[in-house]
């Protein structure tokens, strides 16, 4: 029988072929279930959308009156995102919205996911239903025998069919997991051979663990999108008309210059824009590849080795722990309390338990609970996850709050520019048709009844071209895209600083962070743990030498079994290799020194049940059956918690003593270790009757390990030194107005000691409640009390992941912008809730990483501080670019408007304005949006989310420079002929020289002002300028091209060559902007933002409107 989905994605091959009626039945079931699934999913989606809107309203995110007022785009609803898109004034939508979330594509993608999930479920249900019926007639006749392929005894199609259909019967017929082990030439204990030839052979036979991804956009696509700008299209049409009219009136020799020059200028703008956008897309593509490259542990040749998910092969043995992603399809070898979250595949957020009755594991699912080991049986495109990933394109688009706000700024400026362009158009057309517009020689351009139609049309086309070009300059299309540019640059550089950005908005939001809730272990400390103190019996020593054999045996048994780590002893006599988490490695290494034979102990006794370490309970346990049929239950976890469950302890002679009289001794031992910054872990056990252990698998899986009447074996003190430089990093944060809080699951005394060592607590006087608090105390407060006390908390010890979530929520309600670090699966809610979730790249689980916005690749707190610097740099760079662009906008618009109204002509023609636009837009963004962060950024307080983008300092700088440029260039426009000594030249030549001078001085003013924009609030604008090679390169390129435009391509730009004296004058005009900026920065500015003076009256009017209308209604 063969059942294939209507999309041709899923197939299953068995002995017989379906009849037509069977196919009809299957297709009917598929369509019905797909429709049902769709309805269910849509209801869920609507609920989720409603929840998002409610959350946004609670956070004060949405302001109906201002669609661009979105403080946080993380988890924003589609309605919110759609509103600002509809409100934006856009000339080129495909370019402007390229790096925003494609809402239509997102909906299509979700629909595609639903379809594939529905097909997968329905086909499997239909197949299993049919097979169940067949089994009643002929049991076991439906599975074909395995077909050898290459060096292996089973074909890839048979493995794929078994995996997709979860066919337990097929697994049994192949001999179960042991049969697959034989057929796949692997070993369930040691894994496949690490030999490259064997790995390569497996990839050739069974495929690689990759799936075909759609190619990124080609450069031609970017050229096409850059061409979609409405104003550029109008200019090209105008250029064609101008070209035709010019050739007709002046002949081909002279008449082609006007039209061709505009055309060439437009093409130059398109090419430069496309090159810049293409480079950005390549940077994002590289970052996406990094995000997908998950590192995980596999067994190869008996060794636990770290490898890329892309290098997993069929036959690999993969250990699974809480928070891991299942890297490929496979079969469970062994597991304890193993449960998977299969929502990524089924769409249902239901936890599915896995055991020998349900042994199939699907790629892409997450481990929600328990531990296990799997045998990989399907990779890449031969898995349902691979098919799903290959069939949907990954849309990395996502708007950031700054991007949305800049669209608002661009829309406002664009509306003003559009109004100015219309005004210029009306004035020029009126002057032209009333005979007030004259040629350079003084003759009137249009005389009613005498001027030819073609000449008049040529004049009108030139006027329209100028008006449209003013729109091109006025609408800052590149302003919102400058955010993407600086983010792409910052993200690439942050990779070198050990931070991988998963969510664009987090990069800039980090600049506004007011507090960082940091983990202790591995973030503030080195995560290089060693046991330096141990309390065994009532003796204190790092490695107890005089230990009774019984005590040694029980300790080694407990450590060997109650661990997720591994000990590998090379046969060549090399050093023992210990793998696992840092805590596990420290304890295993300590036990090896005690004489633990890891493999021998594990082979001699049988594990009955495992309770994996739980961050809520702070302990983990295991029940083992020994060779003499006795049962030992071993516990390991937080010292004071395990100690509270102990009724006795094992002394140095191996005798059990009552702990009642000595409990205080052990408590003081824990406090002493904690005071020395040691992590305290207790190891305990108890005996249990074999008869009481559940015998059937289902009851055993639900068995709760007894955790009372324990016998204490040892308390170990683990040293995890503070990271070098962490104290400086904390000090930098504090001086930058960012409060560092430590949230740890460790003992409160250990947390206090480390906080003092790191500088989080300034002195022992601060180390008291509520500055230092336990998680259970904080969670006991009411919600209102938590909000009041949250800002005082500096250290939280013995905290659970839920305590961290409650702290984040309380801080956010107080208006804090919260960054939080996390590495465990249970940290996911806090990472998701925080404004910026920071997961750990080394110790972090895949669930934590997927819930986070930024992954700290080296788990180092200093890297978190670097992210803050980069976040502030993004905001600062955008402000530099805004100041620079608005200066050019204001100056160009004022000069052209005043000149058009007064003289009927504009000194800056279409080609010159397009060149100015290129300097201002693409090249300006490249130069200023890629400035690296400086130490000066960390001397400021965090930027508030709703602080105005254009600060008073920026307004001061902008108005000074724009006023200077407008005054100088208007003086040149109206008195330039006399000032430049051109009275004796012909009027036509003198006018062209004057206009060339205005154009040259204007461009040089922008080049000089680009240096001023680098440091809006510092007098020394040259500090570090030579280190930014891109900035220097762009300034140099702009200057050289300006020389070429003036001296070589005069016919295209309507300019003439300037003498060296006029070049010096142009340079002097530009140079004055430097001392002028320095003097201007001495002028004090008010603290109240200038925008407040305009916003307050508008708010009053808005508030008065509804009240007056309601009173009228009454």
mmCIF file of C-alpha atoms in Angstrom, residues 535 538 540 643 649 658-672 712 715:
data_model
loop_
_atom_site.group_PDB
_atom_site.id
_atom_site.type_symbol
_atom_site.label_atom_id
_atom_site.label_comp_id
_atom_site.label_asym_id
_atom_site.label_seq_id
_atom_site.Cartn_x
_atom_site.Cartn_y
_atom_site.Cartn_z
ATOM 1 C CA UNK A 535 32.841 17.336 54.519
ATOM 2 C CA UNK A 538 32.758 14.904 60.328
ATOM 3 C CA UNK A 540 36.979 18.354 56.389
ATOM 4 C CA UNK A 643 20.540 18.054 54.469
ATOM 5 C CA UNK A 649 25.145 10.481 58.167
ATOM 6 C CA UNK A 658 22.054 9.888 63.827
ATOM 7 C CA UNK A 659 22.267 13.409 62.494
ATOM 8 C CA UNK A 660 20.034 15.041 65.115
ATOM 9 C CA UNK A 661 22.864 16.165 67.365
ATOM 10 C CA UNK A 662 25.234 17.036 64.494
ATOM 11 C CA UNK A 663 22.916 18.855 62.086
ATOM 12 C CA UNK A 664 24.167 22.216 63.329
ATOM 13 C CA UNK A 665 27.739 21.112 62.602
ATOM 14 C CA UNK A 666 26.861 20.353 58.985
ATOM 15 C CA UNK A 667 24.902 23.618 58.650
ATOM 16 C CA UNK A 668 27.902 25.591 59.904
ATOM 17 C CA UNK A 669 30.112 23.642 57.459
ATOM 18 C CA UNK A 670 27.793 24.717 54.611
ATOM 19 C CA UNK A 671 27.803 28.349 55.809
ATOM 20 C CA UNK A 672 31.594 28.322 56.093
ATOM 21 C CA UNK A 712 24.312 11.999 54.250
ATOM 22 C CA UNK A 715 28.990 17.779 51.341
#
